[in-house]
CSV table of C-alpha atoms in Angstrom, one decimal:
chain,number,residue,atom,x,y,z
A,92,UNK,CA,31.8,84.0,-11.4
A,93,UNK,CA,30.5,86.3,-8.5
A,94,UNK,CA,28.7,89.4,-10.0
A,95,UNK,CA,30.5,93.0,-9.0
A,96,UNK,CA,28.4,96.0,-8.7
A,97,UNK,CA,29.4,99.9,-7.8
A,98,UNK,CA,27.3,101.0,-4.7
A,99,UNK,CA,27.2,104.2,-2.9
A,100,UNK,CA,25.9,104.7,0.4
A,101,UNK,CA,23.2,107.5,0.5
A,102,UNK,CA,24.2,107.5,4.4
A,103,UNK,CA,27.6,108.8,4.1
A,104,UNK,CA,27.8,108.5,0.1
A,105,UNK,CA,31.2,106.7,0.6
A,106,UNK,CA,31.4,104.2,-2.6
A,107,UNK,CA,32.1,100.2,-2.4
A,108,UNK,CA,32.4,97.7,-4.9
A,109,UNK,CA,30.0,94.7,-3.7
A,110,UNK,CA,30.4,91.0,-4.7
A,111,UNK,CA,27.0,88.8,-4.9
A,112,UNK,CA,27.8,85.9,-2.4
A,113,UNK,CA,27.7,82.7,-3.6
A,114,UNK,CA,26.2,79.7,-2.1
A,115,UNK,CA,26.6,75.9,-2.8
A,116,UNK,CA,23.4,74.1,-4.1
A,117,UNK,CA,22.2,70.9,-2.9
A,118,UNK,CA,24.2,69.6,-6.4
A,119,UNK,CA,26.9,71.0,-5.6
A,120,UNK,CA,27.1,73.9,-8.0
A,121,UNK,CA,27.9,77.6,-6.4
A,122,UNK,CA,24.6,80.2,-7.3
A,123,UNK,CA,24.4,83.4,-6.9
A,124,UNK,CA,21.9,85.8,-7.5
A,125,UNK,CA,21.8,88.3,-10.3
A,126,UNK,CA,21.9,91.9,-9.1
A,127,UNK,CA,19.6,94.5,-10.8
A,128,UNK,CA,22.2,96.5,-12.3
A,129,UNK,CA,20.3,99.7,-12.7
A,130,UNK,CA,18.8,98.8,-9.3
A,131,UNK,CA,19.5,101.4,-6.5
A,132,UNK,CA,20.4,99.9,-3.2
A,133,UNK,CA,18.0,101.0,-0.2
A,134,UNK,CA,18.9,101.4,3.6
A,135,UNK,CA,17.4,98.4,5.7
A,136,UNK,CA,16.1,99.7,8.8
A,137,UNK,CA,13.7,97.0,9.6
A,138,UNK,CA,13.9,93.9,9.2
A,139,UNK,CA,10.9,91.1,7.9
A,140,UNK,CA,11.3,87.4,7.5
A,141,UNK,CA,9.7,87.0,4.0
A,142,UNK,CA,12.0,90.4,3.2
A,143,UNK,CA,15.0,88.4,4.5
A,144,UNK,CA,15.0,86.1,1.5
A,145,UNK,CA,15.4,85.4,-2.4
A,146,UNK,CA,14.5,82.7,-4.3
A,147,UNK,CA,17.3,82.0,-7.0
A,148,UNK,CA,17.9,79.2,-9.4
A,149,UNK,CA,20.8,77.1,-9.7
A,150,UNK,CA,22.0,77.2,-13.7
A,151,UNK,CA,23.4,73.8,-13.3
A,152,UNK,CA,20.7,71.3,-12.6
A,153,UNK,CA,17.3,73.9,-12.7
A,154,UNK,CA,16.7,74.1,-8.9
A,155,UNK,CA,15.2,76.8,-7.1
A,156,UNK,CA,16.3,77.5,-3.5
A,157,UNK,CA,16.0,80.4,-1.0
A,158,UNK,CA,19.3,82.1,0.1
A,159,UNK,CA,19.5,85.7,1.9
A,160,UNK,CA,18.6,88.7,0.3
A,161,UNK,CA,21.9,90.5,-0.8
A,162,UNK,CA,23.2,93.4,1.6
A,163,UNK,CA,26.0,95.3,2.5
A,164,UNK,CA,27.1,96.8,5.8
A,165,UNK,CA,28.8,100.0,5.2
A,166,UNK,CA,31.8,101.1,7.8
A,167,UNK,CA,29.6,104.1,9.0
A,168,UNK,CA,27.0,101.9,10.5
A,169,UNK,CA,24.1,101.8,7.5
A,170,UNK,CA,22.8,98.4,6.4
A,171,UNK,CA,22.1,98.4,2.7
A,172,UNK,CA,19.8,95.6,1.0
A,173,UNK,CA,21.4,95.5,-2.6
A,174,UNK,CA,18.4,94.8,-5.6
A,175,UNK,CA,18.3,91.6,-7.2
A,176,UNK,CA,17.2,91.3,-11.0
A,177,UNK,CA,13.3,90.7,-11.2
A,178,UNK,CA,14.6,87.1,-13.5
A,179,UNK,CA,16.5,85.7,-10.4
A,180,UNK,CA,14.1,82.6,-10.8
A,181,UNK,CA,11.3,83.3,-8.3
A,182,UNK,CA,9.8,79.7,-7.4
A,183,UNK,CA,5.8,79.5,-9.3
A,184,UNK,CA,3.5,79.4,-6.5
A,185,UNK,CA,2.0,75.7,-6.2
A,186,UNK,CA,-0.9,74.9,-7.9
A,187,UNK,CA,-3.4,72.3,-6.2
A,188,UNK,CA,-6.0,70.4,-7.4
A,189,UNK,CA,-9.8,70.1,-5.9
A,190,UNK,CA,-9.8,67.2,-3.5
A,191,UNK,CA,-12.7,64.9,-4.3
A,192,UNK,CA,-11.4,61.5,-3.6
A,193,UNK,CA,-8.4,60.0,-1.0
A,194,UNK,CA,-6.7,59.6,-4.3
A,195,UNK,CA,-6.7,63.6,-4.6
A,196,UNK,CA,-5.4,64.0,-1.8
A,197,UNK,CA,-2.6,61.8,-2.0
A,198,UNK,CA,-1.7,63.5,-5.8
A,199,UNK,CA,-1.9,66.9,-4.1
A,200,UNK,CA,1.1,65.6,-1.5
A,201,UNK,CA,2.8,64.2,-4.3
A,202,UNK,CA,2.5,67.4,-6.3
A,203,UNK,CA,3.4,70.0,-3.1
A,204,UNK,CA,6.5,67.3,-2.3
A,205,UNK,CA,7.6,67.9,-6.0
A,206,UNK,CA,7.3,71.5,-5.5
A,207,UNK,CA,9.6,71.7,-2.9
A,208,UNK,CA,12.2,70.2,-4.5
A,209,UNK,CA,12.0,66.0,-4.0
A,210,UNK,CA,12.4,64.1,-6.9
A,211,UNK,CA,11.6,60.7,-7.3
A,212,UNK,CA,9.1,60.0,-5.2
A,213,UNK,CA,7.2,56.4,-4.8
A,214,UNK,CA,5.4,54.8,-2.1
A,215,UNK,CA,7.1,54.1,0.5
A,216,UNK,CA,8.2,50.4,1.1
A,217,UNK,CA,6.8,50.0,5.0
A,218,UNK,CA,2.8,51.1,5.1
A,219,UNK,CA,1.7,52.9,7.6
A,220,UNK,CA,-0.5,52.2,10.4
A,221,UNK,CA,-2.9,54.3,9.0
A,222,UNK,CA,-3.1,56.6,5.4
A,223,UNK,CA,-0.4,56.4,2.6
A,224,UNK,CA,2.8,56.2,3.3
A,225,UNK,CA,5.8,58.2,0.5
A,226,UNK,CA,9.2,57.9,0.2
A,227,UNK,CA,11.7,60.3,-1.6
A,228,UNK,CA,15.3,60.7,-1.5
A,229,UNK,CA,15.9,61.1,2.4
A,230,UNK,CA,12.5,61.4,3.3
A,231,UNK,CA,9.6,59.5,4.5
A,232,UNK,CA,5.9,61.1,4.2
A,233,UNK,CA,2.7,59.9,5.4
A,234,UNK,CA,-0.9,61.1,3.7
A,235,UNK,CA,-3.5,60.5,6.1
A,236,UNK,CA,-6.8,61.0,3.9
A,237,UNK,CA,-9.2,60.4,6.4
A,238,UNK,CA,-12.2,62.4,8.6
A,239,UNK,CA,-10.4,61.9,11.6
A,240,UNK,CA,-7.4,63.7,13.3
A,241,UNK,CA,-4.1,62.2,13.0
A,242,UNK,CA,-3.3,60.6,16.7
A,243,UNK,CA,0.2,60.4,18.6
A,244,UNK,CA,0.8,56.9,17.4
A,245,UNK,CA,0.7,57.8,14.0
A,246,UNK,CA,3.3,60.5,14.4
A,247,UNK,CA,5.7,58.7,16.4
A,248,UNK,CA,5.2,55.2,13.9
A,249,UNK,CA,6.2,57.8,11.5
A,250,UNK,CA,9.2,59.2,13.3
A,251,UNK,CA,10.4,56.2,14.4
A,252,UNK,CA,10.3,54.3,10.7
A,253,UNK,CA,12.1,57.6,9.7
A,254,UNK,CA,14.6,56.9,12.1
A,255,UNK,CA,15.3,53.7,11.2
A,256,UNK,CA,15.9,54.8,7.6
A,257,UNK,CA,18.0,57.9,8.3
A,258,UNK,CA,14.9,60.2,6.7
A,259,UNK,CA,13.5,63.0,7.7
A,260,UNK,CA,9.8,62.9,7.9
A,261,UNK,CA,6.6,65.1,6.8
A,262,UNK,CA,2.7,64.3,7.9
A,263,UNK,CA,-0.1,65.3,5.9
A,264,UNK,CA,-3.5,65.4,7.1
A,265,UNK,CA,-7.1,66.2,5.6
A,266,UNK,CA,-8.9,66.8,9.2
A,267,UNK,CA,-5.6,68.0,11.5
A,268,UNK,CA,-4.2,66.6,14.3
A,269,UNK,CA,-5.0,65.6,18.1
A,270,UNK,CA,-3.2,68.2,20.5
A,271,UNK,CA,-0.3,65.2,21.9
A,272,UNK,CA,0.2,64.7,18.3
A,273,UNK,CA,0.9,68.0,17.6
A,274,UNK,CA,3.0,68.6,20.4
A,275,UNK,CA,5.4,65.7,19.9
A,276,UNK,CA,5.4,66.8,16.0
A,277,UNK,CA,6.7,69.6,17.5
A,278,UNK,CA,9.5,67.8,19.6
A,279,UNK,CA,10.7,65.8,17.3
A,280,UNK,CA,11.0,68.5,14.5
A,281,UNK,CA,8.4,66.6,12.1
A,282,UNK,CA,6.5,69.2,9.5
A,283,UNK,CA,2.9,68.6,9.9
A,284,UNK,CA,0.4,70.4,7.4
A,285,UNK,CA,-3.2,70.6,7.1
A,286,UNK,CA,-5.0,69.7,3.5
A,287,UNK,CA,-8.0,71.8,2.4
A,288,UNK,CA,-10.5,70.6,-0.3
A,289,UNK,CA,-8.6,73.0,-2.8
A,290,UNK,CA,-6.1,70.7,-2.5
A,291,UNK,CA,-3.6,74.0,-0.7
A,292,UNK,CA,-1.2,72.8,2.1
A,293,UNK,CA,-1.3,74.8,5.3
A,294,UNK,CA,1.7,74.8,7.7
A,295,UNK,CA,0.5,73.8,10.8
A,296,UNK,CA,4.0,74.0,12.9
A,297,UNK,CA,6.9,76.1,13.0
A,298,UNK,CA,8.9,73.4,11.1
A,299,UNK,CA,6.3,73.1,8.1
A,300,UNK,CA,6.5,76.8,7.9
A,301,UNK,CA,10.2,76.5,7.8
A,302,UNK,CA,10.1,73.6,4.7
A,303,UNK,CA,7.6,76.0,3.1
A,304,UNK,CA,9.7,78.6,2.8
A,305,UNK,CA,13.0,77.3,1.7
A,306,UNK,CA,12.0,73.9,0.6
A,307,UNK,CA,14.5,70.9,0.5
């Protein structure tokens, strides 16, 4: 069931009765965050992406997503970001492992694809023209180990064996990427992140900034 929780506006101190959305999960399940009850609600005046959003777990199958921050709009104009409870299931930050081999740095894709949420993942059936090639549920991902950067044939082999499977696709890289390889990663909406020797994904693109944040 929803939560309910008594807010006042400190604008205009008119009272409301606010109902914490609900959202379907990728299982199916509604969640909906828990509101801090003894919370008081504060007047949102600026907004901030990272601020924008709350990362809550679905009771039904264990899965952590982000959905928007709760907030209420109050008739006299005030926007008011509602508190969540501090146990709304925050997702653990990823923990990498030191990159000493190629074989690191394909457990370190495997281990960042589990942390945003893919299950199941196996090599893929078609190898890549160059690297490792990973395949979950709905998406292909290729693990290019090597010194070099990763060149505009390898992202569009990967794109276009995605396409062929109805995946989306990922490209991870241990030295980055040539410049047309980035910018057609960038038209065909293909997350492309750069491995340190920590074993830490960086986004490189908009769209791997976009899967880091709110996962699968």
């Amino acid at each position: 069931m929803p939560e309910n929780l008594p807010v006042r506006c400190p604008a205009c101190r008119r009272e409301h009765v606010y109902t914490a959305p609900a959202y379907p999960c990728a299982c199916g399940a509604p969640v909906a965050p828990t509101l801090a009850q003894d919370g008081a609600p504060t007047v949102l005046a600026h907004r901030a992406w990272d601020d924008d959003w709350i990362t809550v777990r679905c009771a039904a199958c264990g899965r952590h997503d982000q959905w928007p921050h709760p907030e209420l709009g109050c008739p006299c104009g005030t926007v008011l970001r509602i508190p969540a409870a501090a146990d709304a299931g925050p997702r653990a930050a990823f923990r990498p492992t030191l990159i000493r081999t190629a074989r690191d740095v394909v457990t370190n894709a495997v281990l960042y694809l589990r942390w945003l949420g893919y299950r199941d993942i196996r090599r893929a059936d078609q190898r890549p023209p160059s690297g490792i090639g990973l395949a979950a549920r709905g998406l292909l991902a290729q693990v290019d180990p090597t010194v070099g950067p990763a060149s505009l044939r390898d992202i569009e082999c990967l794109w276009l064996t995605a396409m062929t499977e109805s995946a989306e696709c990922v490209y991870f890289s241990l030295a980055g990427y040539a410049d047309d390889a980035r910018d057609r990663a960038d038209a065909l909406g293909i997350p492309l992140f750069l491995l340190d020797l920590t074993g830490t994904p960086h986004p490189v693109n908009t769209h791997a900034t976009h899967l880091h944040r709110t996962g699968t």
